[in-house]
Amino acid sequence: MSPPRHGGSLDRAVAEHGGAHADWLDLSTGINPVPWPVPPIPAEAWERLPEPSLAEYCLGAARAYYGVPEGAAIVAAPGTQAIIQRLGDLVGTNRRIGIVTPTYGEYDWCLSTPDRVVGTVRAIPSYEDGYDGVVFGNPNNPDGARHDGEADRKAVAALLAHNGTVIVDEAFADVAPEASYVPQCGADGLIVLRSFGKFFGLAGIRLGFAIGPKADMARLQRLLGPWAVPGPALFVGGRAMRDIGWIAETRTRLARDRQRLAGLLGQSGFSIVGHTDLFVLASHDRAPAIAAELARQHIWLRAFDKDASWLRFGLPGDEAGFARLEKALAAAA
């Protein structure tokens, strides 16, 4: 099995099409292009190992921001990818895990081992289907599908009632907090992953969280080891997640910009497959040619090997970005 490819690799874009990073409009990720404004970071955060009080400051902000219930624990990690790499130790062996696809490719890559059966499914499977675990995105990447309806929640509850494991990737749930499974956390077997960098536009901070049963989170903390998250990341995360005004304004702006982007793509002959307020997934019968033309104009998109008609568009960050995309799409039509 080959490692999955991801968006965001401007080095690859430059190698294939030239230019410098600054020349490119990178729409290949679902990262907020208008980041939270980082204040000066105290020198102590750089100069000392992270103190427990700083970790507690960040985790306290995260508990409040995500709405973590009293019966659940939360663990900080250097990005949710670091947690995904360790999920196999939490899931255990001799298990049959269904991954609701299409979704983030690292789950299949990290969970597939000779002593664990991993299969792809189109919906949350029932215990009667022979699965004792499931992984799904909510909202999902890349199509924005939500799995928070009554039928999905009943399927999750049934798996948990039979000692199953349910892993919910909520990397994009900041723009759909009402869909979150976090309020149910604390139940045995339910683990929710949250990403800081996407909504706050600070992917380089490398900060993510796992929320779940106290015993599982204690084990994950041991696997991550001491000082897993750097002090500057803990400081920034703790401050940003307390900035209620910025969070509310950003949700409003992202929703507006996503609607504008979807409208532009529709006018350019695309069909909208799905979305969150951080990206739009669209299809076009000339998608590869359009992506190639936009790349020649130094606009980078996310293409998909499994469906060549799909292109995922992140949000332009300003009027100039929207104008540049509109002009490029007109030239590629």
Tab-separated table of C-alpha atoms in Angstrom:
chain	number	residue	atom	x	y	z
A	1	MET	CA	0.000	0.000	0.000
A	2	SER	CA	1.337	3.435	-0.974
A	3	PRO	CA	1.118	6.342	1.466
A	4	PRO	CA	-1.827	8.667	0.726
A	5	ARG	CA	-1.247	11.993	-0.979
A	6	HIS	CA	-2.508	15.175	0.591
A	7	GLY	CA	-3.208	18.744	-0.386
A	8	GLY	CA	-0.941	21.577	0.600
A	9	SER	CA	2.323	20.430	-0.975
A	10	LEU	CA	3.454	23.639	-2.608
A	11	ASP	CA	6.933	22.178	-3.015
A	12	ARG	CA	5.398	19.670	-5.448
A	13	ALA	CA	3.478	22.421	-7.231
A	14	VAL	CA	6.626	24.511	-7.648
A	15	ALA	CA	8.639	21.506	-8.821
A	16	GLU	CA	6.060	20.674	-11.484
A	17	HIS	CA	5.018	24.169	-12.618
A	18	GLY	CA	7.677	26.612	-11.438
A	19	GLY	CA	7.491	29.850	-9.556
A	20	ALA	CA	8.054	30.479	-5.856
A	21	HIS	CA	5.688	29.729	-3.005
A	22	ALA	CA	4.620	33.374	-2.888
A	23	ASP	CA	3.467	33.204	-6.524
A	24	TRP	CA	0.860	30.554	-5.800
A	25	LEU	CA	-2.772	30.726	-4.717
A	26	ASP	CA	-3.023	27.523	-2.714
A	27	LEU	CA	-6.619	26.249	-2.656
A	28	SER	CA	-5.624	22.624	-2.121
A	29	THR	CA	-6.338	22.485	1.611
A	30	GLY	CA	-9.343	23.124	3.833
A	31	ILE	CA	-7.450	25.586	6.018
A	32	ASN	CA	-8.932	28.977	6.871
A	33	PRO	CA	-6.961	31.438	4.702
A	34	VAL	CA	-7.498	34.286	7.202
A	35	PRO	CA	-5.803	33.003	10.365
A	36	TRP	CA	-6.348	34.016	13.942
A	37	PRO	CA	-3.921	36.916	14.635
A	38	VAL	CA	-1.149	35.481	16.774
A	39	PRO	CA	-0.013	37.878	19.528
A	40	PRO	CA	3.571	38.059	20.808
A	41	ILE	CA	4.454	34.741	22.426
A	42	PRO	CA	6.130	34.962	25.849
A	43	ALA	CA	9.812	34.135	25.783
A	44	GLU	CA	9.252	31.533	28.499
A	45	ALA	CA	7.106	29.483	26.102
A	46	TRP	CA	10.130	29.178	23.790
A	47	GLU	CA	12.833	28.825	26.409
A	48	ARG	CA	11.376	26.281	28.846
A	49	LEU	CA	9.861	22.841	28.608
A	50	PRO	CA	6.070	23.262	28.702
A	51	GLU	CA	4.930	23.661	32.298
A	52	PRO	CA	1.851	21.690	33.469
A	53	SER	CA	0.084	24.985	34.096
A	54	LEU	CA	0.466	25.958	30.422
A	55	ALA	CA	-0.913	22.594	29.297
A	56	GLU	CA	-3.838	23.026	31.693
A	57	TYR	CA	-4.432	26.534	30.307
A	58	CYS	CA	-4.759	25.143	26.773
A	59	LEU	CA	-6.787	22.083	27.768
A	60	GLY	CA	-9.152	24.229	29.820
A	61	ALA	CA	-9.818	26.412	26.791
A	62	ALA	CA	-10.318	23.335	24.621
A	63	ARG	CA	-12.754	21.726	27.084
A	64	ALA	CA	-14.897	24.864	27.066
A	65	TYR	CA	-14.632	25.502	23.315
A	66	TYR	CA	-15.489	21.927	22.302
A	67	GLY	CA	-18.035	21.416	25.083
A	68	VAL	CA	-16.332	18.372	26.616
A	69	PRO	CA	-18.597	16.768	29.247
A	70	GLU	CA	-17.377	16.114	32.780
A	71	GLY	CA	-17.233	12.358	32.268
A	72	ALA	CA	-14.791	12.572	29.353
A	73	ALA	CA	-11.079	13.314	29.187
A	74	ILE	CA	-9.182	15.382	26.620
A	75	VAL	CA	-5.587	14.976	25.452
A	76	ALA	CA	-3.532	17.452	23.427
A	77	ALA	CA	-1.168	16.241	20.719
A	78	PRO	CA	1.141	17.776	18.110
A	79	GLY	CA	-1.621	17.620	15.498
A	80	THR	CA	-4.376	15.036	15.062
A	81	GLN	CA	-2.093	13.098	12.720
A	82	ALA	CA	0.030	12.191	15.741
A	83	ILE	CA	-3.099	10.709	17.325
A	84	ILE	CA	-4.091	8.821	14.170
A	85	GLN	CA	-0.631	7.207	14.125
A	86	ARG	CA	-1.389	5.749	17.566
A	87	LEU	CA	-4.998	4.699	17.058
A	88	GLY	CA	-3.983	1.109	16.422
A	89	ASP	CA	-2.795	0.861	20.017
A	90	LEU	CA	-6.190	2.072	21.226
A	91	VAL	CA	-8.298	-0.012	18.841
A	92	GLY	CA	-6.424	-3.241	19.568
A	93	THR	CA	-5.919	-6.353	17.467
A	94	ASN	CA	-8.286	-9.016	16.160
A	95	ARG	CA	-10.823	-6.349	15.308
A	96	ARG	CA	-12.826	-5.612	12.171
A	97	ILE	CA	-12.915	-1.880	11.510
A	98	GLY	CA	-15.040	-0.192	8.861
A	99	ILE	CA	-13.839	3.119	7.428
A	100	VAL	CA	-16.657	5.174	5.935
A	101	THR	CA	-15.292	6.345	2.588
A	102	PRO	CA	-14.341	8.460	0.820
A	103	THR	CA	-12.419	10.034	3.669
A	104	TYR	CA	-8.972	11.023	4.904
A	105	GLY	CA	-6.590	8.371	3.598
A	106	GLU	CA	-4.360	8.108	6.674
A	107	TYR	CA	-6.901	5.977	8.582
A	108	ASP	CA	-6.604	3.058	6.189
A	109	TRP	CA	-2.836	3.519	6.069
A	110	CYS	CA	-2.388	3.612	9.850
A	111	LEU	CA	-4.929	0.989	10.915
A	112	SER	CA	-4.263	-1.705	8.300
A	113	THR	CA	-2.122	-4.438	9.866
A	114	PRO	CA	-1.965	-8.237	9.528
A	115	ASP	CA	-3.742	-8.674	12.876
A	116	ARG	CA	-6.597	-6.243	12.183
A	117	VAL	CA	-9.168	-6.353	9.371
A	118	VAL	CA	-9.890	-2.931	7.885
A	119	GLY	CA	-12.593	-2.531	5.269
A	120	THR	CA	-14.192	0.384	3.460
A	121	VAL	CA	-17.922	0.979	3.865
A	122	ARG	CA	-20.322	3.572	2.499
A	123	ALA	CA	-22.277	4.094	5.719
A	124	ILE	CA	-21.836	3.446	9.432
A	125	PRO	CA	-22.124	-0.335	9.684
A	126	SER	CA	-24.246	-2.193	12.196
A	127	TYR	CA	-22.883	-4.660	14.698
A	128	GLU	CA	-24.849	-7.342	12.880
A	129	ASP	CA	-22.744	-6.685	9.772
A	130	GLY	CA	-19.761	-8.152	11.592
A	131	TYR	CA	-17.959	-4.914	12.419
A	132	ASP	CA	-16.811	-4.035	15.900
A	133	GLY	CA	-15.431	-0.635	15.012
A	134	VAL	CA	-15.942	2.290	12.652
A	135	VAL	CA	-14.095	5.444	11.598
A	136	PHE	CA	-15.936	8.341	9.972
A	137	GLY	CA	-15.560	12.058	9.373
A	138	ASN	CA	-18.188	14.459	10.656
A	139	PRO	CA	-18.315	16.646	8.583
A	140	ASN	CA	-16.405	14.396	6.244
A	141	ASN	CA	-13.338	15.177	4.191
A	142	PRO	CA	-13.490	15.551	1.169
A	143	ASP	CA	-17.246	15.725	0.545
A	144	GLY	CA	-18.516	17.493	3.679
A	145	ALA	CA	-21.061	14.756	4.426
A	146	ARG	CA	-22.436	14.818	7.962
A	147	HIS	CA	-23.130	11.666	9.962
A	148	ASP	CA	-25.141	13.171	12.775
A	149	GLY	CA	-28.687	12.190	11.792
A	150	GLU	CA	-30.924	9.931	13.847
A	151	ALA	CA	-30.047	6.769	11.908
A	152	ASP	CA	-26.316	7.402	12.212
A	153	ARG	CA	-26.510	8.120	15.933
A	154	LYS	CA	-28.507	4.933	16.476
A	155	ALA	CA	-25.875	2.926	14.542
A	156	VAL	CA	-23.128	4.475	16.683
A	157	ALA	CA	-25.027	3.699	19.875
A	158	ALA	CA	-25.509	0.080	18.801
A	159	LEU	CA	-21.802	-0.408	18.137
A	160	LEU	CA	-20.908	1.117	21.499
A	161	ALA	CA	-23.485	-1.082	23.251
A	162	HIS	CA	-21.677	-4.148	21.850
A	163	ASN	CA	-18.251	-2.991	23.100
A	164	GLY	CA	-17.393	-1.506	19.715
A	165	THR	CA	-14.972	1.304	18.946
A	166	VAL	CA	-16.192	4.485	17.222
A	167	ILE	CA	-13.653	7.056	16.035
A	168	VAL	CA	-15.109	10.333	14.787
A	169	ASP	CA	-12.841	12.728	12.901
A	170	GLU	CA	-14.229	16.201	13.508
A	171	ALA	CA	-11.381	18.176	11.949
A	172	PHE	CA	-13.937	20.408	10.191
A	173	ALA	CA	-16.587	20.521	12.925
A	174	ASP	CA	-15.634	24.033	14.064
A	175	VAL	CA	-17.919	25.300	11.271
A	176	ALA	CA	-20.703	22.842	12.232
A	177	PRO	CA	-20.531	22.554	16.045
A	178	GLU	CA	-24.144	21.398	16.234
A	179	ALA	CA	-23.146	18.157	14.455
A	180	SER	CA	-20.485	17.169	16.983
A	181	TYR	CA	-20.390	13.888	18.891
A	182	VAL	CA	-18.372	15.495	21.695
A	183	PRO	CA	-21.427	15.797	24.002
A	184	GLN	CA	-21.636	11.974	23.952
A	185	CYS	CA	-17.974	11.515	24.852
A	186	GLY	CA	-17.213	9.609	28.009
A	187	ALA	CA	-19.088	6.568	26.707
A	188	ASP	CA	-16.798	3.544	26.452
A	189	GLY	CA	-15.441	3.148	22.931
A	190	LEU	CA	-16.211	6.645	21.587
A	191	ILE	CA	-13.206	8.779	20.599
A	192	VAL	CA	-13.538	12.148	18.870
A	193	LEU	CA	-10.615	13.908	17.199
A	194	ARG	CA	-10.519	17.702	16.852
A	195	SER	CA	-8.030	19.733	14.830
A	196	PHE	CA	-7.000	23.240	15.893
A	197	GLY	CA	-5.131	24.357	12.785
A	198	LYS	CA	-7.845	24.239	10.121
A	199	PHE	CA	-10.474	26.605	11.501
A	200	PHE	CA	-7.969	28.909	13.188
A	201	GLY	CA	-5.813	28.950	10.035
A	202	LEU	CA	-2.651	27.940	11.904
A	203	ALA	CA	-1.780	24.483	10.593
A	204	GLY	CA	1.897	25.041	11.346
A	205	ILE	CA	1.153	25.152	15.082
A	206	ARG	CA	0.580	21.341	14.951
A	207	LEU	CA	-2.076	21.117	17.642
A	208	GLY	CA	-4.912	18.626	17.888
A	209	PHE	CA	-7.016	16.906	20.509
A	210	ALA	CA	-8.547	13.537	21.304
A	211	ILE	CA	-11.652	13.373	23.492
A	212	GLY	CA	-12.912	10.138	24.954
A	213	PRO	CA	-13.079	7.753	27.914
A	214	LYS	CA	-10.661	8.546	30.705
A	215	ALA	CA	-8.882	5.181	30.522
A	216	ASP	CA	-8.313	5.437	26.751
A	217	MET	CA	-7.117	9.030	27.015
A	218	ALA	CA	-4.705	8.120	29.809
A	219	ARG	CA	-3.268	5.406	27.573
A	220	LEU	CA	-2.976	7.820	24.651
A	221	GLN	CA	-1.192	10.317	26.883
A	222	ARG	CA	1.371	7.652	27.804
A	223	LEU	CA	1.855	6.815	24.121
A	224	LEU	CA	2.450	10.475	23.263
A	225	GLY	CA	4.902	10.895	26.117
A	226	PRO	CA	5.815	14.000	28.112
A	227	TRP	CA	5.973	17.476	26.545
A	228	ALA	CA	4.298	16.235	23.359
A	229	VAL	CA	2.972	19.699	22.483
A	230	PRO	CA	5.417	22.643	22.421
A	231	GLY	CA	4.847	25.590	24.721
A	232	PRO	CA	4.166	28.116	21.922
A	233	ALA	CA	1.407	25.881	20.527
A	234	LEU	CA	-0.193	25.527	23.974
A	235	PHE	CA	-0.075	29.293	24.473
A	236	VAL	CA	-1.554	30.120	21.072
A	237	GLY	CA	-4.229	27.425	21.321
A	238	GLY	CA	-5.271	28.539	24.785
A	239	ARG	CA	-5.596	32.173	23.700
A	240	ALA	CA	-7.317	31.517	20.360
A	241	MET	CA	-9.999	29.169	21.682
A	242	ARG	CA	-11.001	31.835	24.213
A	243	ASP	CA	-11.461	34.491	21.513
A	244	ILE	CA	-15.242	34.149	21.269
A	245	GLY	CA	-15.710	37.282	19.156
A	246	TRP	CA	-13.209	36.206	16.510
A	247	ILE	CA	-14.700	32.691	16.420
A	248	ALA	CA	-18.234	34.003	15.800
A	249	GLU	CA	-17.123	36.494	13.150
A	250	THR	CA	-15.018	33.858	11.404
A	251	ARG	CA	-17.889	31.382	11.187
A	252	THR	CA	-20.016	34.061	9.550
A	253	ARG	CA	-17.282	35.035	7.082
A	254	LEU	CA	-16.443	31.447	6.140
A	255	ALA	CA	-20.099	30.629	5.450
A	256	ARG	CA	-20.403	33.709	3.229
A	257	ASP	CA	-17.190	32.961	1.332
A	258	ARG	CA	-18.111	29.306	0.844
A	259	GLN	CA	-21.433	30.325	-0.699
A	260	ARG	CA	-19.613	32.728	-2.988
A	261	LEU	CA	-17.129	30.058	-4.028
A	262	ALA	CA	-19.866	27.509	-4.728
A	263	GLY	CA	-21.697	30.086	-6.836
A	264	LEU	CA	-18.562	30.851	-8.838
A	265	LEU	CA	-17.932	27.166	-9.483
A	266	GLY	CA	-21.538	26.615	-10.540
A	267	GLN	CA	-21.267	29.483	-13.022
A	268	SER	CA	-18.098	27.864	-14.366
A	269	GLY	CA	-19.836	24.596	-15.233
A	270	PHE	CA	-19.054	22.592	-12.096
A	271	SER	CA	-21.538	20.453	-10.196
A	272	ILE	CA	-21.255	20.795	-6.417
A	273	VAL	CA	-20.662	17.404	-4.790
A	274	GLY	CA	-20.510	18.656	-1.205
A	275	HIS	CA	-18.941	21.198	1.093
A	276	THR	CA	-18.122	22.481	4.517
A	277	ASP	CA	-17.600	26.169	5.167
A	278	LEU	CA	-13.866	25.552	4.668
A	279	PHE	CA	-13.947	23.938	1.213
A	280	VAL	CA	-16.140	22.994	-1.735
A	281	LEU	CA	-15.906	19.653	-3.551
A	282	ALA	CA	-17.016	19.959	-7.168
A	283	SER	CA	-17.087	17.745	-10.230
A	284	HIS	CA	-16.485	18.496	-13.895
A	285	ASP	CA	-15.977	16.186	-16.868
A	286	ARG	CA	-12.867	18.206	-17.758
A	287	ALA	CA	-11.522	18.345	-14.198
A	288	PRO	CA	-7.959	17.132	-14.974
A	289	ALA	CA	-7.556	19.640	-17.809
A	290	ILE	CA	-8.949	22.457	-15.675
A	291	ALA	CA	-6.643	21.582	-12.780
A	292	ALA	CA	-3.677	21.528	-15.166
A	293	GLU	CA	-4.593	24.923	-16.626
A	294	LEU	CA	-5.029	26.478	-13.189
A	295	ALA	CA	-1.697	24.999	-12.114
A	296	ARG	CA	-0.055	26.690	-15.091
A	297	GLN	CA	-1.513	29.905	-13.676
A	298	HIS	CA	-0.112	28.979	-10.258
A	299	ILE	CA	-3.423	28.065	-8.626
A	300	TRP	CA	-3.167	24.775	-6.755
A	301	LEU	CA	-6.203	22.512	-6.257
A	302	ARG	CA	-6.800	19.121	-4.643
A	303	ALA	CA	-7.384	16.370	-7.199
A	304	PHE	CA	-8.395	12.782	-6.417
A	305	ASP	CA	-7.108	9.523	-7.867
A	306	LYS	CA	-10.317	7.659	-6.985
A	307	ASP	CA	-12.521	10.037	-8.980
A	308	ALA	CA	-10.824	12.059	-11.693
A	309	SER	CA	-13.872	14.304	-12.090
A	310	TRP	CA	-13.506	15.683	-8.561
A	311	LEU	CA	-11.651	18.823	-7.551
A	312	ARG	CA	-11.681	20.283	-4.054
A	313	PHE	CA	-11.396	24.050	-3.737
A	314	GLY	CA	-10.342	25.763	-0.545
A	315	LEU	CA	-11.452	29.329	0.071
A	316	PRO	CA	-9.583	32.295	-1.401
A	317	GLY	CA	-8.653	34.587	1.439
A	318	ASP	CA	-9.505	37.957	-0.093
A	319	GLU	CA	-11.014	39.792	-3.043
A	320	ALA	CA	-7.814	39.463	-5.043
A	321	GLY	CA	-7.893	35.703	-4.592
A	322	PHE	CA	-11.496	35.425	-5.722
A	323	ALA	CA	-10.819	37.628	-8.738
A	324	ARG	CA	-7.764	35.585	-9.682
A	325	LEU	CA	-9.701	32.323	-9.425
A	326	GLU	CA	-12.622	33.693	-11.465
A	327	LYS	CA	-10.298	34.854	-14.227
A	328	ALA	CA	-8.439	31.531	-14.294
A	329	LEU	CA	-11.663	29.502	-14.427
A	330	ALA	CA	-12.889	31.621	-17.345
A	331	ALA	CA	-9.651	30.936	-19.214
A	332	ALA	CA	-9.853	27.205	-18.481
A	333	ALA	CA	-13.472	26.791	-19.608
